[in-house]
XYZ file of C-alpha atoms in Angstrom:
321
model
C 84.129 110.057 101.496
C 87.328 108.506 102.899
C 88.008 109.199 106.533
C 90.902 108.995 108.963
C 89.537 108.998 112.507
C 90.979 108.746 116.002
C 90.053 105.573 117.861
C 88.413 105.695 121.271
C 90.496 102.717 122.437
C 92.035 103.173 125.874
C 94.542 100.535 126.988
C 94.505 98.724 130.302
C 96.329 100.951 132.793
C 99.017 98.309 133.321
C 99.351 97.410 129.645
C 100.147 100.652 127.844
C 103.328 99.589 126.066
C 103.191 98.079 122.559
C 104.870 94.834 123.574
C 102.698 94.456 126.669
C 99.601 94.934 124.523
C 100.814 92.442 121.919
C 101.814 89.753 124.410
C 98.850 90.305 126.750
C 96.451 89.456 123.951
C 98.250 86.154 123.464
C 98.272 85.338 127.194
C 94.754 86.475 128.083
C 93.328 84.882 124.957
C 94.114 81.422 126.311
C 91.109 81.701 128.608
C 88.663 82.221 125.729
C 86.767 79.076 124.809
C 85.029 78.714 121.448
C 83.651 75.487 120.036
C 83.973 74.904 116.315
C 82.601 72.487 113.788
C 85.084 71.728 111.022
C 84.227 71.571 107.342
C 86.769 70.427 104.777
C 86.393 72.270 101.500
C 87.894 70.292 98.628
C 89.427 72.520 95.952
C 89.651 72.140 92.192
C 93.454 72.312 92.343
C 93.526 69.072 94.354
C 94.168 70.720 97.702
C 91.772 71.522 100.542
C 90.861 74.213 103.043
C 89.611 73.528 106.555
C 86.862 75.910 107.650
C 85.929 76.115 111.325
C 82.355 77.236 112.018
C 81.821 78.770 115.445
C 79.086 77.116 117.509
C 76.724 79.139 119.693
C 76.641 78.136 123.367
C 72.975 77.157 123.021
C 73.657 75.466 119.699
C 71.315 77.789 117.824
C 71.764 80.743 115.483
C 69.081 82.303 113.275
C 68.815 80.622 109.871
C 69.581 83.955 108.230
C 72.523 84.802 110.499
C 75.126 86.859 108.585
C 78.379 85.071 107.782
C 81.660 86.492 109.069
C 84.752 85.033 107.416
C 87.748 85.356 109.749
C 91.232 85.321 108.236
C 94.129 84.801 110.645
C 97.671 86.099 110.628
C 101.030 84.435 110.057
C 101.071 80.953 111.607
C 97.644 81.550 113.116
C 94.542 79.364 113.057
C 91.046 79.162 114.509
C 92.663 78.821 117.936
C 94.493 82.162 117.751
C 93.484 84.502 120.566
C 92.239 87.283 118.297
C 90.204 84.847 116.197
C 88.582 83.313 119.273
C 87.811 86.756 120.698
C 86.063 87.919 117.525
C 84.285 84.573 117.110
C 82.896 84.763 120.637
C 81.758 88.360 120.171
C 80.136 87.540 116.821
C 78.213 84.595 118.245
C 76.878 86.804 121.024
C 75.449 89.091 118.329
C 73.931 86.235 116.289
C 76.591 86.464 113.605
C 78.055 83.204 112.263
C 81.873 83.230 112.406
C 83.679 80.979 109.944
C 87.455 80.717 110.243
C 89.522 80.174 107.118
C 92.515 78.119 108.244
C 95.133 78.826 105.600
C 96.859 75.956 103.843
C 99.049 74.067 106.349
C 97.531 75.957 109.320
C 94.685 73.639 110.328
C 96.905 71.015 111.928
C 96.988 69.006 108.701
C 99.633 69.455 105.970
C 98.201 70.536 102.653
C 98.627 68.335 99.598
C 100.248 70.652 97.071
C 103.905 71.797 97.142
C 103.005 75.263 98.425
C 101.810 76.978 101.591
C 100.286 80.441 101.994
C 101.580 84.000 101.724
C 100.658 87.630 102.353
C 99.296 88.329 98.880
C 97.358 85.105 98.365
C 93.752 86.160 97.719
C 92.653 83.096 95.770
C 91.534 81.094 98.787
C 89.453 83.988 100.125
C 87.678 84.096 96.781
C 87.181 80.319 96.779
C 85.561 80.348 100.220
C 83.309 83.303 99.417
C 82.156 81.607 96.214
C 81.385 78.540 98.292
C 79.251 80.685 100.607
C 77.525 82.302 97.649
C 76.663 78.930 96.115
C 75.554 77.180 99.312
C 74.056 80.046 101.321
C 73.080 82.669 98.732
C 70.627 84.513 100.976
C 73.050 85.134 103.840
C 74.890 88.455 104.098
C 78.661 88.008 103.852
C 81.325 89.901 105.770
C 85.013 89.338 106.447
C 87.646 90.376 108.950
C 91.363 89.823 108.444
C 94.086 90.230 111.046
C 97.733 91.035 110.260
C 98.784 88.895 107.262
C 95.140 87.899 106.809
C 94.219 91.577 106.821
C 96.714 92.246 104.038
C 95.169 89.435 102.002
C 91.663 90.765 102.593
C 92.477 94.384 101.706
C 94.214 93.210 98.527
C 91.218 91.015 97.642
C 88.803 93.916 98.140
C 90.888 96.185 95.928
C 91.427 93.572 93.229
C 87.756 92.703 92.997
C 86.231 96.153 93.660
C 82.488 95.878 92.902
C 82.863 92.146 92.207
C 84.015 91.394 95.770
C 81.575 88.880 97.251
C 81.184 90.809 100.498
C 78.747 93.277 101.994
C 81.447 94.803 104.170
C 84.838 94.125 105.708
C 87.236 95.002 108.490
C 91.001 94.567 108.729
C 93.202 95.004 111.791
C 96.971 95.454 112.288
C 97.662 95.205 108.563
C 101.254 95.274 107.194
C 100.168 97.305 104.153
C 103.765 97.785 102.948
C 105.486 94.439 103.349
C 109.085 95.502 102.747
C 108.884 98.216 105.405
C 107.053 95.976 107.847
C 109.725 93.344 107.271
C 112.425 95.878 108.060
C 110.790 96.619 111.409
C 110.198 93.038 112.495
C 113.754 92.080 111.547
C 115.311 94.720 113.807
C 115.574 95.632 117.478
C 113.342 94.096 120.104
C 110.754 93.244 117.442
C 113.029 90.367 116.458
C 111.488 88.385 119.319
C 108.366 88.103 117.178
C 110.166 87.209 113.961
C 112.244 84.571 115.760
C 109.108 83.022 117.252
C 107.306 82.951 113.906
C 110.335 81.655 112.019
C 110.703 78.827 114.514
C 107.096 77.803 113.872
C 107.501 77.958 110.098
C 110.765 76.011 110.138
C 109.262 73.295 112.322
C 106.412 72.930 109.866
C 108.681 72.874 106.835
C 111.015 70.224 108.245
C 108.128 67.782 107.855
C 107.680 68.602 104.172
C 109.602 66.673 101.533
C 107.662 67.976 98.529
C 108.964 71.563 98.453
C 111.710 71.763 95.852
C 114.943 73.184 97.235
C 113.744 73.423 100.844
C 116.304 71.376 102.755
C 117.227 71.076 106.456
C 120.484 72.889 105.695
C 118.655 75.780 104.035
C 116.252 76.121 106.951
C 119.115 76.067 109.455
C 120.885 78.941 107.691
C 117.837 81.221 107.495
C 118.066 83.836 110.251
C 115.404 86.436 109.364
C 112.266 86.977 107.312
C 114.066 88.642 104.427
C 116.023 85.428 103.928
C 112.952 83.254 104.465
C 110.845 85.172 101.979
C 113.615 85.356 99.375
C 114.632 81.698 99.565
C 111.329 79.987 100.394
C 108.140 82.069 100.188
C 108.971 83.666 96.853
C 110.195 80.648 94.841
C 107.540 78.147 95.966
C 104.767 80.637 95.138
C 106.019 81.779 91.744
C 107.800 85.049 92.580
C 111.269 85.853 91.268
C 112.491 86.866 94.704
C 111.781 88.753 97.903
C 111.336 92.166 96.291
C 109.020 90.819 93.618
C 106.959 89.096 96.310
C 106.725 92.214 98.479
C 105.914 94.457 95.521
C 103.123 92.286 94.159
C 101.668 91.320 97.543
C 101.570 94.588 99.496
C 97.980 95.752 99.913
C 98.660 99.502 100.129
C 98.116 100.217 96.395
C 94.838 98.279 96.432
C 93.050 100.364 99.085
C 92.186 103.038 96.520
C 90.011 100.670 94.468
C 87.951 99.230 97.338
C 84.225 99.846 96.827
C 82.763 97.862 99.733
C 82.332 99.488 103.182
C 85.633 98.771 104.935
C 87.066 99.654 108.339
C 90.833 99.536 108.889
C 92.049 99.540 112.507
C 95.712 100.272 113.209
C 97.720 101.016 116.348
C 100.377 103.678 115.930
C 102.644 101.776 118.343
C 102.410 98.442 116.498
C 105.829 96.740 116.920
C 105.416 95.055 113.526
C 105.202 98.389 111.695
C 106.763 101.791 111.220
C 104.848 105.001 110.588
C 105.594 104.607 106.882
C 103.374 101.503 106.749
C 100.257 103.451 107.810
C 98.087 104.593 104.863
C 97.463 108.299 104.356
C 94.182 109.929 103.373
C 95.122 109.946 99.684
C 95.531 106.151 99.764
C 91.906 105.589 100.813
C 88.880 105.044 98.610
C 85.520 106.669 99.238
C 84.273 103.630 101.160
C 87.213 103.152 103.522
C 87.557 104.392 107.097
C 90.998 104.266 108.719
C 90.763 104.224 112.523
C 94.034 105.001 114.285
C 94.700 104.185 117.938
C 97.619 105.612 119.914
C 98.076 102.248 121.637
C 97.162 98.644 120.972
C 100.330 96.926 119.818
C 99.955 94.219 117.193
C 96.495 92.623 117.299
C 96.366 93.402 121.008
C 93.985 96.223 121.940
C 93.458 95.015 125.511
C 91.291 97.515 127.372
C 90.182 98.025 130.959
C 89.506 94.827 132.850
C 91.249 92.773 130.175
C 88.526 93.518 127.600
C 89.290 92.452 124.031
C 88.339 95.836 122.597
C 89.277 94.875 119.046
C 86.722 92.061 118.930
C 83.997 94.310 120.278
C 84.846 97.090 117.812
C 84.925 94.779 114.792
C 81.527 93.234 115.515
C 80.055 96.607 116.489
C 81.062 98.102 113.155
C 79.890 95.140 111.094
C 76.543 95.270 112.895
C 76.143 98.856 111.663
C 76.832 97.767 108.080
C 74.342 94.901 108.369
């Protein structure tokens, strides 16, 4: 049956605030070292995806090691602190992490006149089908963080029994995009939206193939509502911001998930409001929602600087395995 449970996460004594938790993860994560081997997956639409396979320190993993697909957040990549933390923890437990770098996020511009967005589940499906075809005897799991978590939850709900996964976990998910957007566009949380917008604008200034995306347009965009309405929505086939948010929010899809799934959310996440958090009636029979009082956004830094989130994700997936 569906469950809403209290997390046992306890924040570092000096890092109890939501912003401290969020920023500490970014700062402390710089010390984490993970080696990857890159695989370029050519797609039928003419584009490509770069997959980064985590390498064990001794170079060896069991031939039947379960696969863990890691899906990053907005403007993330295999080098994001939360991805490295989970990759390292997975390797220590003989689980093979594979990072899906979204289109335009691997350090190489993608070929098609598009990028990625919160509701894009097609590339998750493409990678999982690749795993199924090439490594059919390996168990498959996935973990998505933030935007990647929204994609993963939506994929699980869309596919239900057909989802090519044995289990999944999603952390710091903006289940209701319009409400999450309202939060990140206001107050002190604007420091995050400004940082992310700067990264997106820098990337887009190098693109000449996106119809209507001009230097003048980019200069005039001041928040994510404007960015999503004038760029994200039109280049990905939505009529506008509200259409994009409505079709891409993962909240309505939780109810149809049939695979074992753990959702981890911090109640003090500066990217969310309380309204974004699912309630018991939103959950399917196979979903557990774990709520922490603290943790910020993809932070969850515990005593001694421990990356609790990474430990919890791998611990839970190990139980499902």
